[in-house]
Coordinates of C-alpha atoms and ligand atoms in Angstrom, one line a residue:
Chain J
M1 CA -2.0 -33.9 -120.1
A2 CA 0.2 -36.7 -121.1
A3 CA -0.5 -37.9 -124.6
S4 CA -1.0 -41.6 -125.4
P5 CA -0.2 -42.8 -128.9
S6 CA -3.6 -41.9 -130.1
G7 CA -4.1 -38.7 -128.0
S8 CA -6.8 -40.5 -126.0
L9 CA -7.2 -40.6 -122.2
I10 CA -7.7 -44.3 -122.3
H11 CA -6.4 -46.5 -125.0
A12 CA -7.1 -50.2 -125.1
R13 CA -6.1 -52.8 -127.7
A14 CA -6.9 -56.5 -127.4
L15 CA -7.4 -55.8 -123.7
T16 CA -7.9 -59.1 -121.9
K17 CA -8.7 -60.2 -118.4
R18 CA -8.5 -63.8 -117.3
F19 CA -9.3 -65.3 -114.0
G20 CA -7.6 -68.7 -114.1
G21 CA -9.0 -70.3 -117.2
F22 CA -12.0 -68.0 -117.4
T23 CA -11.9 -65.1 -119.7
A24 CA -13.9 -62.1 -118.3
V25 CA -12.7 -59.6 -120.9
D26 CA -11.8 -60.9 -124.3
A27 CA -9.5 -58.8 -126.4
I28 CA -11.5 -55.6 -126.5
D29 CA -10.5 -52.4 -128.3
F30 CA -11.6 -48.9 -127.3
D31 CA -10.4 -45.3 -126.9
V32 CA -11.8 -42.6 -124.7
A33 CA -11.1 -39.0 -125.7
P34 CA -10.4 -36.2 -123.2
G35 CA -13.7 -34.6 -122.0
E36 CA -15.8 -37.4 -123.4
S37 CA -18.4 -39.2 -121.5
F38 CA -18.1 -42.9 -122.4
G39 CA -20.2 -45.9 -121.3
F40 CA -20.0 -49.6 -121.1
L41 CA -23.5 -51.1 -121.4
G42 CA -24.1 -54.7 -120.8
P43 CA -25.9 -57.4 -118.7
N44 CA -24.6 -59.1 -115.6
G45 CA -21.3 -60.8 -116.1
A46 CA -20.5 -59.0 -119.3
G47 CA -17.1 -58.0 -118.1
K48 CA -17.8 -54.3 -117.3
T49 CA -16.4 -54.2 -113.8
S50 CA -13.4 -56.3 -114.8
T51 CA -12.6 -53.7 -117.5
M52 CA -13.1 -50.8 -115.1
R53 CA -10.8 -52.3 -112.5
M54 CA -8.1 -52.7 -115.0
I55 CA -8.5 -49.0 -116.0
A56 CA -8.4 -48.1 -112.3
C57 CA -5.1 -49.9 -112.0
V58 CA -6.3 -52.3 -109.3
S59 CA -6.4 -55.3 -111.5
P60 CA -3.5 -56.4 -113.7
V61 CA -4.0 -56.7 -117.4
S62 CA -3.8 -60.4 -118.5
A63 CA -3.0 -59.6 -122.2
G64 CA -3.2 -56.7 -124.6
T65 CA -2.3 -53.0 -124.3
L66 CA -3.8 -50.5 -121.9
R67 CA -2.7 -46.9 -121.5
V68 CA -4.5 -44.6 -119.0
L69 CA -3.6 -40.9 -119.1
G70 CA -0.8 -41.9 -121.4
M71 CA 0.8 -44.2 -118.8
D72 CA 1.1 -47.9 -118.3
P73 CA -1.0 -49.2 -115.3
L74 CA 1.6 -51.8 -114.5
A75 CA 4.5 -49.4 -114.2
D76 CA 2.7 -46.2 -113.1
G77 CA -0.2 -47.4 -111.1
P78 CA 0.1 -44.9 -108.2
R79 CA 0.7 -42.0 -110.5
I80 CA -2.3 -42.8 -112.6
R81 CA -4.5 -43.4 -109.5
A82 CA -3.5 -40.0 -108.2
R83 CA -5.3 -38.4 -111.1
I84 CA -8.4 -40.5 -111.4
G85 CA -11.5 -40.8 -109.3
V86 CA -13.2 -44.1 -108.7
V87 CA -16.8 -45.0 -107.8
P88 CA -16.7 -48.7 -107.4
Q89 CA -19.7 -51.0 -107.9
Q90 CA -19.9 -51.6 -104.2
D91 CA -19.3 -48.8 -101.8
T92 CA -16.1 -48.9 -99.7
L93 CA -17.1 -46.2 -97.2
D94 CA -16.0 -46.3 -93.6
M95 CA -19.2 -47.1 -91.7
E96 CA -17.8 -46.1 -88.4
L97 CA -16.6 -42.7 -89.5
T98 CA -18.7 -39.6 -90.2
V99 CA -19.5 -38.3 -93.6
R100 CA -16.9 -35.5 -93.3
E101 CA -14.3 -37.9 -92.0
N102 CA -14.8 -40.2 -94.9
L103 CA -14.0 -37.4 -97.3
A104 CA -11.2 -36.0 -95.3
I105 CA -9.3 -39.2 -94.8
Y106 CA -9.7 -39.9 -98.5
G107 CA -8.1 -36.6 -99.3
R108 CA -5.2 -37.6 -97.0
Y109 CA -4.7 -40.8 -99.1
F110 CA -3.9 -38.4 -102.0
D111 CA -1.5 -36.6 -99.7
L112 CA -3.5 -33.3 -99.9
P113 CA -2.6 -30.7 -97.2
R114 CA -5.3 -30.4 -94.5
P115 CA -6.4 -26.8 -95.4
V116 CA -7.0 -27.8 -99.0
I117 CA -9.0 -30.8 -97.8
R118 CA -11.1 -28.7 -95.5
Q119 CA -12.1 -26.4 -98.3
R120 CA -12.8 -29.2 -100.8
V121 CA -14.8 -31.2 -98.3
D122 CA -17.1 -28.3 -97.7
E123 CA -17.5 -27.8 -101.5
L124 CA -18.1 -31.4 -102.1
L125 CA -20.7 -31.8 -99.3
D126 CA -22.6 -28.9 -100.9
F127 CA -22.2 -30.4 -104.4
V128 CA -23.8 -33.7 -103.4
Q129 CA -26.3 -32.1 -100.9
L130 CA -24.9 -33.8 -97.8
A131 CA -23.9 -30.7 -95.9
E132 CA -26.5 -31.2 -93.2
R133 CA -25.4 -34.8 -92.6
S134 CA -21.7 -34.0 -92.5
G135 CA -21.3 -34.9 -88.8
D136 CA -23.4 -38.1 -88.9
R137 CA -22.0 -41.6 -89.0
V138 CA -22.2 -43.2 -92.5
E139 CA -23.8 -46.5 -91.5
P140 CA -27.4 -45.3 -91.0
L141 CA -27.4 -43.2 -94.2
S142 CA -29.7 -44.3 -97.0
G143 CA -28.3 -46.1 -100.1
G144 CA -28.7 -43.0 -102.2
M145 CA -26.9 -40.8 -99.7
K146 CA -24.0 -43.3 -99.4
R147 CA -23.8 -43.4 -103.2
R148 CA -23.6 -39.6 -103.3
L149 CA -20.9 -39.7 -100.6
T150 CA -18.9 -42.2 -102.7
I151 CA -19.2 -39.9 -105.7
A152 CA -18.1 -36.9 -103.6
R153 CA -15.2 -38.9 -102.3
S154 CA -14.1 -39.8 -105.8
L155 CA -13.8 -36.1 -106.6
V156 CA -11.6 -35.1 -103.6
N157 CA -8.4 -35.2 -105.7
E158 CA -10.1 -33.2 -108.5
P159 CA -9.6 -36.1 -111.0
D160 CA -9.1 -35.7 -114.8
L161 CA -10.9 -39.0 -115.3
L162 CA -13.8 -40.3 -113.3
L163 CA -14.7 -44.0 -113.4
L164 CA -18.2 -44.9 -112.3
D165 CA -19.2 -48.5 -112.0
E166 CA -23.0 -48.6 -111.9
P167 CA -23.4 -45.3 -110.2
T168 CA -27.1 -45.5 -109.7
T169 CA -28.0 -49.1 -109.4
G170 CA -30.5 -49.7 -106.6
L171 CA -31.4 -46.0 -106.2
D172 CA -34.9 -44.6 -106.5
P173 CA -35.8 -42.4 -109.5
Q174 CA -35.3 -39.2 -107.6
A175 CA -31.9 -40.1 -106.3
R176 CA -30.9 -41.2 -109.8
H177 CA -31.9 -37.9 -111.3
L178 CA -30.0 -36.0 -108.7
L179 CA -26.9 -38.1 -109.5
W180 CA -27.3 -37.7 -113.2
D181 CA -27.5 -33.9 -112.7
R182 CA -24.3 -33.9 -110.7
L183 CA -22.5 -36.0 -113.3
Y184 CA -23.7 -33.8 -116.0
R185 CA -22.2 -30.8 -114.2
L186 CA -18.9 -32.6 -113.9
K187 CA -18.9 -33.3 -117.6
Q188 CA -19.6 -29.6 -118.3
R189 CA -16.5 -28.8 -116.2
G190 CA -14.4 -31.0 -118.6
V191 CA -14.1 -34.1 -116.4
T192 CA -13.9 -37.2 -118.6
L193 CA -16.5 -39.7 -117.4
V194 CA -16.4 -43.5 -118.0
L195 CA -19.3 -45.3 -116.6
T196 CA -20.9 -48.7 -116.7
T197 CA -24.6 -49.3 -116.5
H198 CA -27.3 -51.7 -117.4
Y199 CA -29.9 -49.0 -117.6
M200 CA -30.4 -47.8 -121.1
D201 CA -31.9 -44.5 -120.0
E202 CA -28.8 -43.8 -118.0
A203 CA -26.6 -44.5 -121.0
E204 CA -28.8 -42.3 -123.2
Q205 CA -28.8 -39.5 -120.6
L206 CA -25.1 -39.5 -119.8
C207 CA -23.0 -41.0 -122.6
D208 CA -21.7 -39.3 -125.7
R209 CA -20.5 -42.6 -126.9
L210 CA -20.8 -46.2 -125.6
V211 CA -19.9 -49.7 -126.3
V212 CA -22.3 -52.6 -125.8
M213 CA -20.6 -55.5 -124.0
D214 CA -21.8 -59.0 -124.0
K215 CA -20.0 -62.2 -122.9
A216 CA -16.6 -60.5 -122.4
Q217 CA -16.7 -58.8 -125.9
I218 CA -17.7 -55.5 -127.4
V219 CA -20.6 -56.2 -129.8
A220 CA -21.3 -52.6 -130.9
E221 CA -20.0 -49.1 -130.5
G222 CA -21.3 -45.6 -131.2
S223 CA -23.4 -42.8 -129.8
P224 CA -26.8 -43.8 -128.4
R225 CA -28.5 -42.3 -131.4
Q226 CA -26.2 -44.0 -133.9
L227 CA -26.7 -47.3 -132.3
V228 CA -30.5 -47.0 -132.3
E229 CA -30.4 -46.0 -136.0
R230 CA -28.0 -48.7 -137.0
Y231 CA -29.5 -51.6 -135.1
S232 CA -33.2 -50.8 -134.6
T233 CA -36.1 -49.2 -136.3
R234 CA -37.6 -45.8 -135.5
E235 CA -40.6 -47.2 -133.6
V236 CA -41.6 -50.2 -131.7
L237 CA -45.1 -51.6 -131.3
E238 CA -45.5 -53.6 -128.1
M239 CA -48.4 -56.0 -127.7
R240 CA -49.3 -58.0 -124.6
F241 CA -51.7 -60.9 -125.1
P242 CA -53.9 -62.7 -122.5
V243 CA -52.1 -65.7 -120.8
G244 CA -51.8 -68.6 -123.2
V245 CA -52.6 -66.7 -126.4
Q246 CA -49.1 -65.7 -127.4
E247 CA -48.2 -69.3 -128.0
T248 CA -51.0 -69.7 -130.5
L249 CA -49.9 -66.8 -132.8
D250 CA -47.4 -68.7 -135.0
G251 CA -47.5 -67.3 -138.5
Q252 CA -49.9 -64.5 -137.7
L253 CA -47.2 -62.0 -136.8
D254 CA -45.1 -62.5 -139.9
G255 CA -44.5 -59.3 -141.9
L256 CA -46.1 -57.0 -139.4
G257 CA -42.9 -55.0 -139.2
D258 CA -39.2 -55.2 -140.3
R259 CA -38.6 -57.6 -137.5
V260 CA -40.7 -59.3 -134.7
E261 CA -39.3 -60.2 -131.3
R262 CA -41.2 -62.5 -129.0
L263 CA -40.4 -62.1 -125.4
P264 CA -42.0 -64.3 -122.7
D265 CA -44.5 -61.6 -121.7
R266 CA -45.0 -59.5 -124.9
V267 CA -44.4 -59.2 -128.6
L268 CA -42.2 -56.4 -130.0
V269 CA -42.8 -55.3 -133.6
Y270 CA -39.9 -53.3 -135.1
T271 CA -41.2 -50.8 -137.7
A272 CA -40.9 -47.3 -138.9
D273 CA -44.6 -46.7 -138.2
G274 CA -46.0 -48.3 -135.1
E275 CA -49.5 -47.1 -135.5
A276 CA -49.8 -48.7 -139.0
A277 CA -48.4 -52.0 -137.7
G278 CA -51.0 -51.8 -134.9
A279 CA -53.8 -51.3 -137.3
E280 CA -52.6 -54.2 -139.5
A281 CA -52.5 -56.5 -136.5
Y282 CA -56.1 -55.5 -135.7
A283 CA -57.0 -56.2 -139.3
R284 CA -55.5 -59.6 -139.0
G285 CA -57.8 -60.3 -136.1
L286 CA -55.3 -60.0 -133.3
R287 CA -56.7 -58.8 -130.0
P288 CA -53.9 -57.9 -127.6
E289 CA -54.7 -56.9 -124.0
M290 CA -52.5 -54.0 -124.3
T291 CA -50.7 -52.2 -127.1
L292 CA -48.1 -49.5 -126.9
V293 CA -46.2 -47.6 -129.6
R294 CA -42.8 -46.1 -128.5
R295 CA -39.5 -45.0 -129.9
S296 CA -36.7 -47.4 -130.2
S297 CA -34.1 -47.4 -127.4
L298 CA -30.8 -48.9 -126.5
E299 CA -32.8 -51.8 -124.9
D300 CA -33.9 -52.7 -128.4
V301 CA -30.4 -52.4 -129.7
F302 CA -29.3 -54.8 -127.0
L303 CA -32.0 -57.2 -127.7
R304 CA -31.2 -57.2 -131.3
L305 CA -27.4 -57.7 -130.8
T306 CA -27.6 -60.4 -128.1
G307 CA -31.1 -61.9 -128.3
R308 CA -31.5 -61.1 -124.6
S309 CA -32.9 -58.3 -122.4
L310 CA -30.6 -56.0 -120.7
V311 CA -32.2 -56.2 -117.3
E312 CA -33.2 -59.8 -116.6
Chain P
M1 CA 7.6 -44.7 -92.8
A2 CA 6.8 -43.8 -96.4
A3 CA 4.0 -41.3 -96.8
P4 CA 1.3 -43.6 -98.2
A5 CA 1.8 -46.1 -95.3
A6 CA 1.5 -43.2 -92.8
R7 CA -1.8 -42.3 -94.4
V8 CA -3.0 -45.8 -93.7
L9 CA -1.9 -45.5 -90.1
E10 CA -3.8 -42.2 -89.9
H11 CA -6.9 -44.0 -91.1
E12 CA -6.6 -46.7 -88.5
L13 CA -6.1 -44.2 -85.7
L14 CA -9.1 -42.2 -86.9
V15 CA -11.3 -45.4 -86.7
Y16 CA -9.7 -46.3 -83.4
R17 CA -10.8 -43.0 -82.0
R18 CA -14.4 -44.1 -82.7
V19 CA -14.2 -47.6 -81.4
W20 CA -11.6 -47.6 -78.6
R21 CA -14.1 -48.0 -75.9
G22 CA -15.0 -51.5 -77.1
S23 CA -11.3 -52.6 -76.8
V24 CA -10.8 -51.4 -73.3
F25 CA -12.2 -54.5 -71.7
S26 CA -10.4 -57.1 -73.9
S27 CA -7.0 -55.5 -74.0
F28 CA -6.8 -53.7 -70.6
L29 CA -9.3 -54.7 -68.0
S30 CA -9.1 -58.4 -68.7
P31 CA -5.4 -58.7 -68.0
V32 CA -5.8 -56.5 -64.9
L33 CA -8.5 -58.8 -63.6
F34 CA -6.3 -61.8 -64.2
L35 CA -3.5 -60.1 -62.4
A36 CA -5.7 -59.3 -59.4
A37 CA -7.4 -62.7 -59.2
M38 CA -4.4 -64.9 -60.0
G39 CA -1.6 -62.7 -58.9
L40 CA -3.0 -61.5 -55.6
G41 CA -5.6 -64.1 -54.8
L42 CA -4.1 -67.3 -56.0
G43 CA -0.6 -65.9 -55.5
S44 CA -1.1 -65.6 -51.7
L45 CA -1.7 -69.4 -51.6
V46 CA 1.3 -70.1 -53.8
D47 CA 3.6 -67.9 -51.9
A48 CA 2.5 -69.3 -48.5
N49 CA 3.0 -72.8 -49.8
A50 CA 6.4 -71.9 -51.1
A51 CA 7.5 -70.3 -47.8
G52 CA 5.9 -73.1 -45.7
G53 CA 6.5 -76.5 -47.3
G54 CA 8.4 -75.3 -50.4
G55 CA 10.7 -78.3 -50.4
A56 CA 7.8 -80.7 -50.9
S57 CA 6.1 -78.9 -53.8
G58 CA 9.2 -77.4 -55.5
S59 CA 7.3 -74.3 -56.4
A60 CA 9.7 -72.0 -54.6
A61 CA 12.5 -73.2 -56.8
A62 CA 10.3 -73.0 -59.9
L63 CA 9.5 -69.4 -59.3
T64 CA 13.2 -68.7 -58.6
G65 CA 12.5 -66.9 -55.4
F66 CA 10.1 -64.2 -56.6
S67 CA 6.5 -63.6 -55.5
Y68 CA 3.9 -65.2 -57.7
L69 CA 2.6 -61.7 -58.5
A70 CA 6.0 -60.7 -59.8
F71 CA 6.3 -63.9 -61.7
L72 CA 2.8 -63.6 -63.3
A73 CA 2.8 -59.9 -64.2
P74 CA 5.3 -60.1 -67.1
G75 CA 3.8 -63.3 -68.3
L76 CA 0.4 -61.6 -68.6
L77 CA 2.1 -58.7 -70.3
A78 CA 3.4 -60.9 -73.0
S79 CA 0.2 -62.9 -73.4
N80 CA -1.9 -59.8 -73.5
A81 CA 0.3 -58.5 -76.4
M82 CA -0.3 -61.8 -78.2
Q83 CA -4.1 -61.5 -77.7
T84 CA -4.2 -57.9 -78.7
A85 CA -2.2 -58.6 -81.8
A86 CA -4.4 -61.6 -82.7
G87 CA -7.5 -59.5 -82.2
E88 CA -6.2 -56.6 -84.3
S89 CA -5.0 -58.8 -87.2
T90 CA -8.0 -61.0 -87.7
F91 CA -11.5 -59.4 -87.7
P92 CA -10.2 -55.9 -88.6
V93 CA -8.3 -57.3 -91.6
M94 CA -11.4 -59.2 -92.7
A95 CA -13.3 -55.9 -92.4
G96 CA -10.8 -54.1 -94.5
I97 CA -11.0 -56.7 -97.2
V98 CA -14.5 -58.1 -97.1
W99 CA -16.9 -56.4 -94.8
V100 CA -16.2 -52.7 -95.0
K101 CA -13.7 -52.9 -97.9
S102 CA -11.8 -49.9 -96.6
F103 CA -8.5 -51.5 -98.0
H104 CA -10.1 -51.5 -101.5
G105 CA -10.9 -47.9 -101.0
M106 CA -7.3 -47.2 -100.2
I107 CA -5.7 -49.0 -103.1
A108 CA -7.9 -47.0 -105.5
T109 CA -5.6 -44.1 -104.5
P110 CA -1.8 -43.8 -104.8
I111 CA -1.7 -46.2 -101.8
R112 CA -0.4 -49.7 -102.6
P113 CA -1.2 -53.0 -100.9
A114 CA 2.3 -52.9 -99.4
D115 CA 1.5 -49.6 -97.8
V116 CA -1.7 -51.1 -96.4
V117 CA 0.4 -53.9 -94.7
V118 CA 2.9 -51.5 -93.3
G119 CA 0.4 -48.9 -92.1
K120 CA -1.8 -51.6 -90.5
L121 CA 1.1 -53.2 -88.7
A122 CA 2.3 -49.8 -87.6
Y123 CA -1.1 -49.2 -86.1
V124 CA -1.0 -52.6 -84.3
A125 CA 2.4 -51.7 -83.0
L126 CA 1.0 -48.5 -81.5
R127 CA -1.9 -50.3 -80.0
L128 CA 0.6 -52.9 -78.5
L129 CA 2.7 -50.1 -77.1
L130 CA -0.4 -48.5 -75.6
V131 CA -1.8 -51.6 -73.9
S132 CA 1.6 -52.8 -72.8
A133 CA 2.5 -49.5 -71.2
A134 CA -0.9 -49.2 -69.5
F135 CA -0.6 -52.7 -68.1
F136 CA 2.9 -52.1 -67.0
V137 CA 1.8 -49.1 -65.0
V138 CA -0.8 -51.3 -63.3
T139 CA 1.8 -53.9 -62.4
V140 CA 3.9 -51.1 -60.8
L141 CA 0.8 -50.0 -58.8
F142 CA 0.3 -53.6 -57.7
G143 CA 3.9 -53.6 -56.5
A144 CA 4.8 -56.4 -58.8
V145 CA 7.8 -54.7 -60.3
T146 CA 11.3 -55.3 -58.9
G147 CA 13.5 -52.5 -60.4
P148 CA 13.7 -49.8 -63.1
T149 CA 15.0 -52.0 -65.8
A150 CA 11.7 -53.9 -65.7
V151 CA 10.4 -51.3 -68.1
L152 CA 12.3 -53.1 -70.8
A153 CA 9.5 -55.7 -70.7
V154 CA 7.3 -53.2 -72.5
P155 CA 9.3 -53.1 -75.8
A156 CA 9.7 -56.9 -75.4
A157 CA 5.9 -57.2 -75.3
L158 CA 5.7 -55.0 -78.4
L159 CA 8.0 -57.4 -80.2
T160 CA 6.1 -60.4 -78.9
G161 CA 2.8 -58.8 -80.3
L162 CA 4.3 -58.1 -83.7
A163 CA 5.6 -61.6 -84.0
F164 CA 2.0 -62.7 -83.8
A165 CA 0.4 -59.8 -85.6
A166 CA 2.3 -60.0 -88.9
P167 CA 1.8 -63.7 -89.6
I168 CA -1.8 -63.6 -88.4
A169 CA -2.5 -60.7 -90.7
A170 CA -1.0 -62.6 -93.6
F171 CA -3.2 -65.5 -92.7
S172 CA -6.3 -63.4 -92.4
A173 CA -5.8 -62.0 -95.9
T174 CA -6.3 -65.5 -97.3
Q175 CA -9.6 -66.1 -95.5
K176 CA -13.0 -65.9 -97.2
D177 CA -14.9 -65.5 -93.9
A178 CA -14.3 -65.4 -90.2
N179 CA -14.7 -69.1 -89.6
G180 CA -11.0 -69.7 -89.6
F181 CA -10.5 -67.2 -86.9
N182 CA -12.5 -69.3 -84.4
A183 CA -10.1 -72.1 -85.0
L184 CA -7.1 -69.8 -84.7
F185 CA -8.3 -68.6 -81.3
R186 CA -9.5 -72.0 -80.0
F187 CA -6.5 -74.1 -81.1
G188 CA -3.8 -71.4 -81.1
V189 CA -4.2 -68.4 -79.0
I190 CA -6.0 -69.9 -76.0
P191 CA -3.8 -73.0 -75.5
L192 CA -0.7 -70.8 -75.9
F193 CA -2.1 -68.4 -73.3
L194 CA -2.7 -71.3 -70.8
F195 CA 0.4 -73.5 -71.4
S196 CA 3.3 -71.3 -72.6
G197 CA 4.5 -70.2 -69.2
T198 CA 2.2 -67.3 -68.4
F199 CA 0.7 -68.8 -65.3
F200 CA 3.3 -71.5 -64.3
P201 CA 6.8 -72.4 -65.4
V202 CA 6.9 -74.7 -68.4
A203 CA 9.1 -77.0 -66.3
Q204 CA 5.9 -77.9 -64.4
L205 CA 4.4 -79.5 -67.5
P206 CA 4.7 -83.2 -68.1
A207 CA 8.1 -83.9 -69.5
L208 CA 6.7 -85.0 -72.8
L209 CA 5.0 -81.7 -73.4
Q210 CA 7.8 -79.4 -72.3
P211 CA 9.8 -79.4 -75.6
L212 CA 6.5 -78.4 -77.3
A213 CA 6.0 -75.5 -75.0
Y214 CA 9.6 -74.3 -75.6
V215 CA 9.2 -74.0 -79.3
T216 CA 6.0 -72.0 -79.1
P217 CA 6.5 -68.3 -79.9
L218 CA 4.6 -67.2 -76.8
W219 CA 7.0 -68.9 -74.5
H220 CA 9.8 -66.9 -76.0
G221 CA 7.8 -63.8 -75.5
V222 CA 6.9 -64.7 -72.0
D223 CA 10.4 -65.6 -71.0
L224 CA 11.9 -62.5 -72.6
C225 CA 9.4 -60.2 -70.8
R226 CA 9.8 -62.1 -67.5
S227 CA 13.6 -62.3 -67.5
L228 CA 13.8 -58.5 -68.3
A229 CA 11.2 -57.6 -65.8
L230 CA 12.8 -59.7 -63.0
G231 CA 16.3 -58.8 -64.0
T232 CA 17.3 -62.4 -64.6
A233 CA 17.9 -62.1 -68.3
E234 CA 21.0 -63.8 -69.7
P235 CA 22.5 -62.5 -72.9
A236 CA 22.5 -65.8 -74.8
M237 CA 18.9 -66.7 -74.1
T238 CA 17.8 -63.1 -74.7
L239 CA 19.4 -63.2 -78.1
V240 CA 17.6 -66.5 -78.9
H241 CA 14.3 -64.9 -77.9
L242 CA 14.9 -61.7 -79.9
A243 CA 16.0 -63.7 -83.0
Y244 CA 13.0 -66.1 -82.8
L245 CA 10.5 -63.3 -82.4
G246 CA 12.3 -61.0 -84.9
T247 CA 12.3 -63.8 -87.5
M248 CA 8.6 -64.5 -87.0
T249 CA 7.8 -60.8 -87.5
A250 CA 10.0 -60.6 -90.6
V251 CA 8.5 -63.8 -92.1
G252 CA 5.1 -62.6 -91.2
V253 CA 5.6 -59.2 -92.9
A254 CA 6.9 -60.9 -96.0
A255 CA 4.0 -63.2 -96.2
A256 CA 1.5 -60.4 -95.5
L257 CA 3.0 -58.4 -98.4
V258 CA 2.2 -61.4 -100.7
T259 CA -1.2 -62.3 -99.3
F260 CA -2.5 -58.7 -99.2
R261 CA -1.4 -58.1 -102.7
R262 CA -3.0 -61.3 -104.0
R263 CA -6.2 -60.5 -102.3
L264 CA -6.6 -56.9 -103.1
V265 CA -5.1 -56.7 -106.6
R266 CA -6.9 -59.3 -108.8
Ligands
ATP1 N1 -12.0 -62.1 -109.0 C1 -12.7 -62.9 -109.9 N2 -12.4 -64.2 -109.9 C2 -13.0 -65.0 -110.8 N3 -14.0 -64.6 -111.7 C3 -14.3 -63.3 -111.6 C4 -13.7 -62.4 -110.8 N4 -14.2 -61.2 -111.0 C5 -15.1 -61.3 -112.0 N5 -15.2 -62.6 -112.4 C6 -16.1 -63.2 -113.4 O1 -15.9 -62.4 -114.6 C7 -17.1 -62.3 -115.3 C8 -17.3 -60.8 -115.5 O2 -17.5 -60.2 -114.3 P1 -17.7 -58.6 -114.1 O3 -17.8 -58.3 -112.7 O4 -16.6 -57.9 -114.9 O5 -19.1 -58.4 -114.9 P2 -20.0 -57.1 -115.0 O6 -20.3 -56.8 -116.4 O7 -19.5 -56.0 -114.1 O8 -21.4 -57.7 -114.3 P3 -22.4 -56.9 -113.3 O9 -23.4 -56.2 -114.2 O10 -23.1 -58.1 -112.7 O11 -21.7 -56.1 -112.4 C9 -18.2 -62.9 -114.4 O12 -18.5 -64.2 -114.9 C10 -17.5 -63.0 -113.1 O13 -18.0 -64.1 -112.4
MG2 MG1 -20.1 -55.0 -112.5

């Protein structure tokens, strides 16, 4: 494997993407190590897709340095693309063609010999559980099936690096879990995964390490656990009040926990001990309709870092 | 052709295998119907008129002594190449970029935008060859062909088609949606089809409009096909036609290389 200066598979310094006068990615730094599973977490418009497209060598870098597999996307685009797999945010499947044909023609784009393609297509159809649908046209397939096909397609060249832009957005829980399982298996085989998501559970499930992006910049970096430890408390007490009551609580929430966050529909109290905070609230005469004590998640990290919810 | 462009061609042919039925009417049956209705039906009137009172109408001189069917067939061959080319370089290009995004899928692999352009146009060239050859066979069956060299009209139709396909593909890659295509067909393709010498010699147009007709690309295609089919081609004019259509193709390809790249790589 070609080594970049830092030995990483992806190496970015002050990486910037501009569209006209608008800066979609603003001088971000990150490295992805071989075999690692790395995530970009962020809300709509944060610049995740713009970053992924630069890595995939289909969008020129506006400023800064980017090395992918030790090569420069500008000079070596086709050579880099030969060794990566891409699951774009929006499927680019051929609706007129069958499931099998979609995979086979993609193998041809990588100039693979037909016998090799035949064998890989069979393996991949099994891997994403689409073997029974192999002769069907793609158009009527469900969203989850199409997504699985896109993932199978991205693997046809046995990539060293797999780029997944919101792989499970819009899928039902069952389909998401199947996809997570497949991605986990790929990771076990040593494929380096880079994914974007705005689902914190997905990031927690799949990412060894992630960066939180907001407004074109990276605002935090670490493992999911590190981020929660660094930016949040162990537990969170959630309280929902009857309509109109929350606005009357000024002052009554102070000091309930390390930090109190008031969302439009509920109050979040950040504290090491949620039960105790709940009892204290009751003692103060607060009567929420609903209370819930849970562990802190990346959602809370995001809220803390940006003042906004991840999924709006 | 470089390997990556050949892969794009392979893709286009694979899709064509699925959808060819839909194109049979527009690119094959439709010109055959025109040939039957106009060439045989209307042609019998024209020819009778030319034989009877030719001096009065001047049509015998305008058709330079050939039957209307023989006159019309190569004109339809050229126009059909234009229409096929326009059809293949508008909506399918929009599909590749916007609707199906298959071109985006391609450039995520070692294939480059330039390969997409070359592969796509190679596919259009094959389609043109197919429909032109098929139509030529029909004209032979209709008895509209005068001699063996008439077969040269087929490559001439191919060039005519490419002279439209390349610039139209370049244009399509700049469009956000299909609205521009309606204008292209309404104000470009259809008027050219009607007034560039396919159905009647341009000399029959009002004197003011004639120069306009002579600079249209379709007239060059029609005249090239017709002169080759009827065996009346003169070297100088043939060279002018070839140069005109060749230049349009080359400029179109150069433009498409730019517009495809701009659109796909952002
Ligand atoms: N081709 C483009 N031209 C102009 N602006 C663009 C283009 N692509 C993206 N942008 C803008 O760049 C910003 C970042 O977009 P990007 O798609 O990278 O965000 P994202 O984090 O992937 O968001 P989402 O979660 O919605 O997919 C947005 O404001 C978007 O409008
Ligand atoms: Mg995105």
